[in-house]
Amino acid sequence: MDVHSIRKDFYILVNSDLVYLDNAASSLKPKPVIDMINFYNERLGVNVHRGVYRLSHEATELYEGAREKVAKLLNCRFEEVVFTRGTSSALNLVASSLGMQIIELGDEIITSELEHHSSMLPWQNVARKKNAKLVFVPLDEDKRITVENFKKVLSDKTKVVALNYISNAMGYITPIKEIIRLAHEKGAIVIVDSAQAAPHMPIDVKDLDCDFLAFSGHKMCGPTGIGVLYGKHHLLQTMEPVEFGGDMIDTVELSCATFKETPYKFETGTPIIGGAIGLGAAIDYINSIGYDFIMQQDNILRDYMLQEMKNINGITIYNPKTDTGIVSFNIDGVHPHDAATVFDQENVAIRAGHHCAQPLMRCLNQVATIRASTYFYNTKEDIDRFIQAIHKAKAFFDSFI
Ligand code: PMP
């Protein structure tokens, strides 16, 4: 696999000198994915499920074909794949439906300060409404979730565990399989936020034995507006829909209605047809690249980036032991948003902010960090330009001292 030929699939990489290191926010979209979305819009453009004409059948086949691709990717059943708007809406769906059904006064919900807000806030809401208790896995000195620390908070009161698989702010891989095993010993349900994991590593939900798992299309070469909730079939069946309306019903009377089987009872209204079809194409594309290559690239680029950054005085790296291509840092004495403007002048796209992880920022005693995050189409030359941009930012702000 040659990264230079891969880059030809990405219009922006071919037609500009952009160094794109904001992949943890969203990945770039390759031509085959854009072509497939265009194909749906230009050649089909019609609704699914309800139509009795050829175009609608074809759109339905592509839409449901995308569900099959997701099922294959995750090693689960077709009916266990619910399409959502993204990770956030998938995680909210579990909390609003199952969470509100099973959580009772005094129950405990385990999460962590390392979570993206989307993994934590839906459970804050459930805890507040049900008078349950949110419990946080103590992070270790590197701000990691460890099995040892998870054991300290796991108890007979634990009903739900909601944790990330890979942290978007620190790039750590959570030892989720062992955590799931321990949680199940207590009868707890585990929801895995895989927004950062799905783009970067193979996921086998049977092997993990997680109860729910969520990810977004736009971080893995797919379009925005589409995501996935995987749920164990028997759990999805017990869950009530949270949105009601078209397409999700069997029969409707004036004062009651019956609903379709899962996953359709959760997909209210006209589905995200183009999005799902685009996600299907993205999965094909990722499979053609291969997770082996993706992980190898992440490791090579991470090692190179850290090695070069460690030679620069006056920067603080918050996760020098990151497991992935996500590096969080600050230039000492410079606000990350100010630094970001210099990166932008150099056409190096990075992210400055709290990364939707304000509790973690508090643990780091920072309001914000600069985050660089790689994907398989990045090169060592990209990292060189990023390092040069750090030097330029330092020189610029040093000139004011
Ligand atoms: N969890 C993690 C770990 C994330 O990185 C993100 C996206 N930054 C989300 C959840 C939310 O994903 P989305 O915005 O696609 O709903």
Short mmCIF file of C-alpha atoms and ligand atoms in Angstrom, two decimals:
data_model
loop_
_atom_site.label_atom_id
_atom_site.label_comp_id
_atom_site.label_asym_id
_atom_site.label_seq_id
_atom_site.Cartn_x
_atom_site.Cartn_y
_atom_site.Cartn_z
CA MET A 1 0.00 0.00 0.00
CA ASP A 2 1.51 3.33 -1.08
CA VAL A 3 0.41 6.46 0.74
CA HIS A 4 1.20 8.70 -2.25
CA SER A 5 -1.21 6.81 -4.47
CA ILE A 6 -3.82 6.79 -1.68
CA ARG A 7 -3.56 10.57 -1.47
CA LYS A 8 -4.71 10.82 -5.08
CA ASP A 9 -8.19 9.78 -3.89
CA PHE A 10 -8.49 12.98 -1.87
CA TYR A 11 -9.17 16.08 -3.94
CA ILE A 12 -7.94 18.51 -1.28
CA LEU A 13 -4.65 16.69 -0.83
CA VAL A 14 -3.96 16.75 -4.57
CA ASN A 15 -5.13 20.29 -5.23
CA SER A 16 -3.67 22.23 -2.33
CA ASP A 17 -0.68 22.18 0.00
CA LEU A 18 -2.91 21.57 3.01
CA VAL A 19 -1.49 19.55 5.88
CA TYR A 20 -4.57 18.02 7.42
CA LEU A 21 -4.05 16.97 11.03
CA ASP A 22 -7.58 17.37 12.38
CA ASN A 23 -8.64 13.83 11.63
CA ALA A 24 -10.01 13.18 15.10
CA ALA A 25 -12.64 15.82 14.33
CA SER A 26 -13.46 14.55 10.83
CA SER A 27 -11.59 12.67 8.16
CA LEU A 28 -11.33 13.82 4.57
CA LYS A 29 -13.63 12.15 2.06
CA PRO A 30 -12.18 10.09 -0.81
CA LYS A 31 -13.47 10.13 -4.38
CA PRO A 32 -15.18 6.71 -4.35
CA VAL A 33 -17.32 7.84 -1.41
CA ILE A 34 -18.19 11.16 -3.04
CA ASP A 35 -18.97 9.32 -6.30
CA MET A 36 -21.34 6.97 -4.52
CA ILE A 37 -23.17 9.81 -2.76
CA ASN A 38 -23.42 11.60 -6.11
CA PHE A 39 -24.67 8.41 -7.73
CA TYR A 40 -27.52 8.22 -5.23
CA ASN A 41 -28.39 11.90 -5.64
CA GLU A 42 -28.08 12.04 -9.43
CA ARG A 43 -29.30 8.64 -10.55
CA LEU A 44 -31.74 7.70 -7.79
CA GLY A 45 -32.59 10.53 -5.41
CA VAL A 46 -35.78 8.78 -4.31
CA ASN A 47 -37.11 7.43 -1.03
CA VAL A 48 -36.60 3.88 0.27
CA HIS A 49 -38.88 1.12 1.61
CA ARG A 50 -42.18 2.59 0.50
CA GLY A 51 -41.79 2.89 -3.24
CA VAL A 52 -42.97 0.11 -5.56
CA TYR A 53 -40.95 1.29 -8.55
CA ARG A 54 -37.52 0.26 -9.73
CA LEU A 55 -35.60 3.36 -8.56
CA SER A 56 -36.94 3.00 -5.04
CA HIS A 57 -36.01 -0.69 -4.97
CA GLU A 58 -32.52 0.20 -6.08
CA ALA A 59 -32.17 2.91 -3.41
CA THR A 60 -33.52 0.49 -0.79
CA GLU A 61 -31.00 -2.14 -1.83
CA LEU A 62 -28.14 0.33 -1.48
CA TYR A 63 -29.44 1.62 1.86
CA GLU A 64 -29.96 -1.84 3.36
CA GLY A 65 -26.76 -3.01 1.68
CA ALA A 66 -24.93 -0.37 3.71
CA ARG A 67 -26.44 -1.87 6.87
CA GLU A 68 -25.10 -5.24 5.81
CA LYS A 69 -21.65 -3.73 5.33
CA VAL A 70 -21.75 -2.28 8.84
CA ALA A 71 -22.89 -5.64 10.24
CA LYS A 72 -19.96 -7.34 8.53
CA LEU A 73 -17.54 -4.67 9.74
CA LEU A 74 -18.63 -5.12 13.35
CA ASN A 75 -19.32 -8.87 13.16
CA CYS A 76 -22.94 -8.54 14.22
CA ARG A 77 -26.41 -9.24 12.86
CA PHE A 78 -28.12 -7.04 10.30
CA GLU A 79 -30.96 -6.25 12.77
CA GLU A 80 -28.44 -5.07 15.34
CA VAL A 81 -27.38 -2.05 13.24
CA VAL A 82 -29.40 1.12 13.82
CA PHE A 83 -28.61 4.11 11.62
CA THR A 84 -28.43 7.40 13.51
CA ARG A 85 -27.16 10.90 12.79
CA GLY A 86 -23.83 10.11 14.41
CA THR A 87 -22.18 8.91 17.59
CA SER A 88 -23.88 11.58 19.70
CA SER A 89 -27.39 10.63 18.64
CA ALA A 90 -26.57 6.92 18.96
CA LEU A 91 -25.36 7.38 22.55
CA ASN A 92 -28.34 9.60 23.34
CA LEU A 93 -30.71 6.98 21.96
CA VAL A 94 -29.44 4.34 24.39
CA ALA A 95 -29.61 6.69 27.36
CA SER A 96 -33.05 8.15 26.52
CA SER A 97 -34.57 4.76 25.81
CA LEU A 98 -32.87 1.97 27.75
CA GLY A 99 -31.39 4.30 30.37
CA MET A 100 -34.75 5.81 31.26
CA GLN A 101 -36.31 2.32 31.35
CA ILE A 102 -33.79 0.55 33.60
CA ILE A 103 -32.13 3.15 35.84
CA GLU A 104 -33.69 3.52 39.27
CA LEU A 105 -33.13 5.55 42.41
CA GLY A 106 -29.68 4.83 43.87
CA ASP A 107 -28.32 2.95 40.85
CA GLU A 108 -24.81 3.77 39.75
CA ILE A 109 -23.65 4.68 36.25
CA ILE A 110 -19.92 4.47 35.65
CA THR A 111 -18.28 6.84 33.21
CA SER A 112 -15.02 8.82 33.24
CA GLU A 113 -13.50 12.28 33.07
CA LEU A 114 -11.81 11.17 29.86
CA GLU A 115 -15.12 11.02 28.00
CA HIS A 116 -16.25 13.12 25.10
CA HIS A 117 -19.28 15.10 26.30
CA SER A 118 -21.46 12.89 24.09
CA SER A 119 -20.55 9.82 26.12
CA MET A 120 -21.10 11.51 29.48
CA LEU A 121 -23.94 14.03 29.16
CA PRO A 122 -26.72 11.63 28.13
CA TRP A 123 -26.05 9.73 31.38
CA GLN A 124 -25.83 12.92 33.44
CA ASN A 125 -29.35 13.59 32.22
CA VAL A 126 -30.59 10.10 33.13
CA ALA A 127 -28.87 10.26 36.53
CA ARG A 128 -30.47 13.63 37.30
CA LYS A 129 -33.95 12.52 36.26
CA LYS A 130 -33.78 9.16 38.04
CA ASN A 131 -31.84 10.20 41.14
CA ALA A 132 -29.10 7.79 40.21
CA LYS A 133 -25.41 8.38 40.85
CA LEU A 134 -22.71 9.06 38.26
CA VAL A 135 -19.45 7.45 39.28
CA PHE A 136 -16.15 8.26 37.59
CA VAL A 137 -13.30 5.85 37.02
CA PRO A 138 -10.30 7.55 38.64
CA LEU A 139 -7.80 8.32 35.88
CA ASP A 140 -4.21 7.23 36.47
CA GLU A 141 -1.31 9.69 36.47
CA ASP A 142 -1.23 9.72 32.65
CA LYS A 143 -5.03 10.36 32.69
CA ARG A 144 -5.77 6.88 31.42
CA ILE A 145 -8.63 4.52 32.28
CA THR A 146 -7.13 1.33 33.73
CA VAL A 147 -8.73 -1.97 34.67
CA GLU A 148 -7.37 -1.62 38.20
CA ASN A 149 -9.06 1.76 38.66
CA PHE A 150 -12.26 0.53 37.04
CA LYS A 151 -12.44 -2.23 39.67
CA LYS A 152 -12.34 0.44 42.39
CA VAL A 153 -15.67 1.91 41.26
CA LEU A 154 -17.45 -1.20 40.00
CA SER A 155 -20.03 -2.39 42.53
CA ASP A 156 -23.27 -4.30 42.92
CA LYS A 157 -25.02 -0.96 42.34
CA THR A 158 -23.47 -0.51 38.89
CA LYS A 159 -26.20 -0.68 36.24
CA VAL A 160 -24.50 0.98 33.30
CA VAL A 161 -20.92 1.57 32.16
CA ALA A 162 -20.43 4.23 29.46
CA LEU A 163 -16.82 4.60 28.32
CA ASN A 164 -14.80 5.47 25.27
CA TYR A 165 -12.77 2.92 23.31
CA ILE A 166 -10.24 5.55 22.16
CA SER A 167 -10.11 8.99 23.78
CA ASN A 168 -10.45 11.81 21.26
CA ALA A 169 -8.40 14.14 23.45
CA MET A 170 -5.58 11.81 24.59
CA GLY A 171 -5.53 9.01 22.02
CA TYR A 172 -5.48 6.28 24.68
CA ILE A 173 -7.00 2.89 23.95
CA THR A 174 -9.22 1.84 26.84
CA PRO A 175 -8.81 -1.80 27.98
CA ILE A 176 -12.49 -2.16 27.19
CA LYS A 177 -12.71 -5.92 26.72
CA GLU A 178 -11.64 -6.67 30.27
CA ILE A 179 -13.82 -3.84 31.59
CA ILE A 180 -16.81 -5.33 29.76
CA ARG A 181 -16.09 -8.77 31.23
CA LEU A 182 -15.92 -7.37 34.77
CA ALA A 183 -19.02 -5.21 34.29
CA HIS A 184 -21.00 -8.21 33.05
CA GLU A 185 -20.07 -10.14 36.20
CA LYS A 186 -22.09 -7.47 38.02
CA GLY A 187 -24.91 -7.60 35.47
CA ALA A 188 -24.16 -4.10 34.17
CA ILE A 189 -24.73 -2.96 30.60
CA VAL A 190 -21.75 -1.52 28.74
CA ILE A 191 -21.96 1.19 26.08
CA VAL A 192 -18.76 1.79 24.11
CA ASP A 193 -18.15 5.13 22.42
CA SER A 194 -16.16 4.05 19.38
CA ALA A 195 -16.18 7.33 17.47
CA GLN A 196 -12.38 7.30 17.43
CA ALA A 197 -11.90 3.53 17.38
CA ALA A 198 -13.96 2.57 14.33
CA PRO A 199 -11.85 4.67 11.92
CA HIS A 200 -8.56 3.29 13.24
CA MET A 201 -8.90 -0.32 14.34
CA PRO A 202 -10.96 -3.41 13.57
CA ILE A 203 -13.89 -3.90 15.94
CA ASP A 204 -15.52 -7.23 16.67
CA VAL A 205 -18.54 -6.67 18.90
CA LYS A 206 -18.97 -10.42 19.48
CA ASP A 207 -15.41 -10.70 20.72
CA LEU A 208 -15.73 -7.56 22.87
CA ASP A 209 -19.16 -8.70 24.06
CA CYS A 210 -20.20 -5.03 24.45
CA ASP A 211 -23.92 -4.38 24.77
CA PHE A 212 -23.90 -1.20 22.67
CA LEU A 213 -21.32 0.51 20.52
CA ALA A 214 -21.54 3.76 18.57
CA PHE A 215 -19.56 5.46 15.82
CA SER A 216 -19.87 8.17 13.16
CA GLY A 217 -19.39 7.96 9.41
CA HIS A 218 -17.61 11.29 9.02
CA LYS A 219 -14.51 10.25 10.97
CA MET A 220 -13.95 7.23 8.73
CA CYS A 221 -14.08 8.68 5.22
CA GLY A 222 -17.88 8.78 5.14
CA PRO A 223 -20.27 11.72 5.03
CA THR A 224 -21.50 13.78 7.95
CA GLY A 225 -24.98 13.11 9.30
CA ILE A 226 -24.74 9.33 9.48
CA GLY A 227 -23.70 7.13 12.38
CA VAL A 228 -24.35 3.73 13.82
CA LEU A 229 -25.68 2.32 17.02
CA TYR A 230 -24.88 -1.37 17.43
CA GLY A 231 -26.97 -3.03 20.12
CA LYS A 232 -27.40 -6.64 21.17
CA HIS A 233 -30.61 -7.80 19.58
CA HIS A 234 -32.38 -8.81 22.79
CA LEU A 235 -31.61 -5.41 24.33
CA LEU A 236 -32.75 -3.43 21.29
CA GLN A 237 -35.98 -5.42 21.40
CA THR A 238 -36.69 -4.34 24.98
CA MET A 239 -36.03 -0.69 24.16
CA GLU A 240 -38.83 1.72 23.39
CA PRO A 241 -38.49 4.16 20.50
CA VAL A 242 -37.81 7.76 21.47
CA GLU A 243 -38.97 9.31 18.21
CA PHE A 244 -42.35 8.54 16.70
CA GLY A 245 -43.76 9.07 13.23
CA GLY A 246 -43.44 7.77 9.71
CA ASP A 247 -41.74 4.56 8.61
CA MET A 248 -41.28 3.10 12.11
CA ILE A 249 -44.83 1.79 12.60
CA ASP A 250 -46.75 -1.38 11.84
CA THR A 251 -50.29 -0.18 12.51
CA VAL A 252 -51.69 3.11 13.76
CA GLU A 253 -54.99 3.57 15.59
CA LEU A 254 -56.27 6.88 16.89
CA SER A 255 -54.97 6.36 20.39
CA CYS A 256 -52.22 3.79 19.96
CA ALA A 257 -49.79 2.29 17.50
CA THR A 258 -47.57 -0.75 17.08
CA PHE A 259 -44.03 -0.47 15.91
CA LYS A 260 -41.77 -2.31 13.52
CA GLU A 261 -39.08 -4.66 14.71
CA THR A 262 -35.62 -3.35 15.49
CA PRO A 263 -33.77 -1.59 13.89
CA TYR A 264 -36.65 0.11 12.04
CA LYS A 265 -38.55 1.19 15.13
CA PHE A 266 -35.62 3.51 15.89
CA GLU A 267 -35.34 5.00 12.39
CA THR A 268 -38.24 7.42 12.31
CA GLY A 269 -39.18 9.28 9.13
CA THR A 270 -37.31 9.27 5.85
CA PRO A 271 -33.98 7.68 6.70
CA ILE A 272 -30.54 9.17 6.11
CA ILE A 273 -30.41 7.47 2.72
CA GLY A 274 -27.52 9.25 1.03
CA GLY A 275 -25.58 9.22 4.29
CA ALA A 276 -25.95 5.48 4.80
CA ILE A 277 -25.07 4.74 1.18
CA GLY A 278 -22.01 6.98 1.58
CA LEU A 279 -21.09 5.14 4.77
CA GLY A 280 -21.35 1.84 2.89
CA ALA A 281 -18.90 3.20 0.30
CA ALA A 282 -16.62 4.44 3.10
CA ILE A 283 -16.55 0.96 4.64
CA ASP A 284 -15.61 -0.51 1.25
CA TYR A 285 -12.88 2.10 0.97
CA ILE A 286 -11.51 1.46 4.49
CA ASN A 287 -11.54 -2.27 3.76
CA SER A 288 -9.59 -1.69 0.55
CA ILE A 289 -6.95 0.22 2.56
CA GLY A 290 -7.05 -2.31 5.38
CA TYR A 291 -6.85 -1.73 9.13
CA ASP A 292 -3.35 -3.21 9.21
CA PHE A 293 -2.11 -0.39 7.04
CA ILE A 294 -4.16 2.21 8.94
CA MET A 295 -2.74 1.15 12.30
CA GLN A 296 0.78 0.91 10.92
CA GLN A 297 0.53 4.47 9.55
CA ASP A 298 -0.86 5.78 12.85
CA ASN A 299 2.06 4.22 14.73
CA ILE A 300 4.76 5.42 12.35
CA LEU A 301 3.40 8.97 12.27
CA ARG A 302 2.81 9.06 16.03
CA ASP A 303 6.37 7.92 16.76
CA TYR A 304 7.84 10.42 14.31
CA MET A 305 5.67 13.28 15.57
CA LEU A 306 6.55 12.62 19.23
CA GLN A 307 10.25 12.18 18.45
CA GLU A 308 10.34 15.54 16.66
CA MET A 309 8.19 17.31 19.25
CA LYS A 310 10.36 16.12 22.12
CA ASN A 311 13.28 18.03 20.55
CA ILE A 312 11.39 21.33 20.85
CA ASN A 313 11.86 23.32 24.05
CA GLY A 314 8.94 25.24 25.49
CA ILE A 315 6.09 22.95 24.59
CA THR A 316 4.17 20.66 26.92
CA ILE A 317 2.87 17.36 25.56
CA TYR A 318 -0.01 16.06 27.68
CA ASN A 319 -0.06 12.52 26.30
CA PRO A 320 3.52 11.50 25.40
CA LYS A 321 2.42 7.87 25.78
CA THR A 322 -0.49 8.16 23.34
CA ASP A 323 -1.52 4.85 21.77
CA THR A 324 -2.66 6.42 18.49
CA GLY A 325 -1.90 9.36 16.20
CA ILE A 326 -3.57 11.85 18.56
CA VAL A 327 -1.19 14.24 20.31
CA SER A 328 -2.38 16.99 22.68
CA PHE A 329 0.02 19.78 23.60
CA ASN A 330 0.45 23.47 24.25
CA ILE A 331 3.13 25.99 23.47
CA ASP A 332 4.13 27.30 26.89
CA GLY A 333 2.73 30.75 27.57
CA VAL A 334 0.68 30.86 24.36
CA HIS A 335 -3.08 30.43 24.27
CA PRO A 336 -3.88 27.50 21.97
CA HIS A 337 -6.34 29.58 19.95
CA ASP A 338 -3.62 32.17 19.30
CA ALA A 339 -1.21 29.41 18.29
CA ALA A 340 -3.88 27.96 15.99
CA THR A 341 -3.89 31.12 13.87
CA VAL A 342 -0.19 30.61 13.07
CA PHE A 343 -0.82 26.98 12.11
CA ASP A 344 -3.60 28.19 9.85
CA GLN A 345 -1.27 30.70 8.15
CA GLU A 346 1.03 27.76 7.43
CA ASN A 347 -1.95 25.83 6.02
CA VAL A 348 -1.62 23.21 8.75
CA ALA A 349 -5.07 22.26 10.04
CA ILE A 350 -5.01 21.29 13.71
CA ARG A 351 -7.60 21.77 16.43
CA ALA A 352 -7.38 24.09 19.41
CA GLY A 353 -9.99 23.82 22.10
CA HIS A 354 -11.40 21.63 24.81
CA HIS A 355 -12.21 18.86 22.31
CA CYS A 356 -15.66 18.39 23.88
CA ALA A 357 -13.87 17.07 26.96
CA GLN A 358 -14.04 19.90 29.48
CA PRO A 359 -13.75 17.62 32.54
CA LEU A 360 -10.48 16.25 31.11
CA MET A 361 -9.19 19.79 30.49
CA ARG A 362 -9.80 20.47 34.18
CA CYS A 363 -7.79 17.35 35.08
CA LEU A 364 -4.98 18.72 32.91
CA ASN A 365 -5.35 22.19 34.50
CA GLN A 366 -5.81 23.66 31.04
CA VAL A 367 -8.68 25.50 29.40
CA ALA A 368 -7.73 24.06 26.05
CA THR A 369 -5.02 22.20 24.16
CA ILE A 370 -3.75 21.99 20.60
CA ARG A 371 -4.51 18.59 19.12
CA ALA A 372 -2.85 17.08 16.09
CA SER A 373 -4.38 13.84 14.84
CA THR A 374 -3.26 11.69 11.93
CA TYR A 375 -4.94 9.33 9.50
CA PHE A 376 -3.59 6.87 6.96
CA TYR A 377 -3.18 9.49 4.20
CA ASN A 378 -0.79 11.63 6.26
CA THR A 379 2.93 11.51 5.56
CA LYS A 380 6.17 12.26 7.39
CA GLU A 381 6.37 15.40 5.21
CA ASP A 382 3.07 16.50 6.79
CA ILE A 383 4.63 16.04 10.21
CA ASP A 384 7.70 18.05 9.11
CA ARG A 385 5.44 20.94 8.07
CA PHE A 386 3.56 20.65 11.37
CA ILE A 387 6.85 20.80 13.30
CA GLN A 388 7.96 23.83 11.28
CA ALA A 389 4.64 25.49 12.14
CA ILE A 390 5.29 24.91 15.85
CA HIS A 391 8.69 26.60 15.44
CA LYS A 392 7.09 29.51 13.57
CA ALA A 393 4.41 29.91 16.25
CA LYS A 394 7.03 29.85 18.99
CA ALA A 395 9.23 32.37 17.19
CA PHE A 396 6.24 34.65 16.56
CA PHE A 397 5.04 34.66 20.16
CA ASP A 398 8.59 34.76 21.60
CA SER A 399 9.09 38.02 19.68
CA PHE A 400 6.54 39.69 22.02
CA ILE A 401 8.39 38.74 25.20
N1 PMP B 1 -17.11 10.51 21.05
C1 PMP B 1 -15.87 10.75 20.65
C2 PMP B 1 -14.73 10.02 21.31
C3 PMP B 1 -15.63 11.66 19.62
O1 PMP B 1 -14.39 11.90 19.21
C4 PMP B 1 -16.74 12.31 19.02
C5 PMP B 1 -16.53 13.34 17.92
N2 PMP B 1 -15.55 14.29 18.21
C6 PMP B 1 -18.01 12.00 19.47
C7 PMP B 1 -18.17 11.11 20.49
C8 PMP B 1 -19.23 12.64 18.87
O2 PMP B 1 -19.33 12.30 17.52
P1 PMP B 1 -20.35 13.06 16.55
O3 PMP B 1 -19.99 14.52 16.68
O4 PMP B 1 -20.03 12.52 15.21
O5 PMP B 1 -21.71 12.76 17.03
#
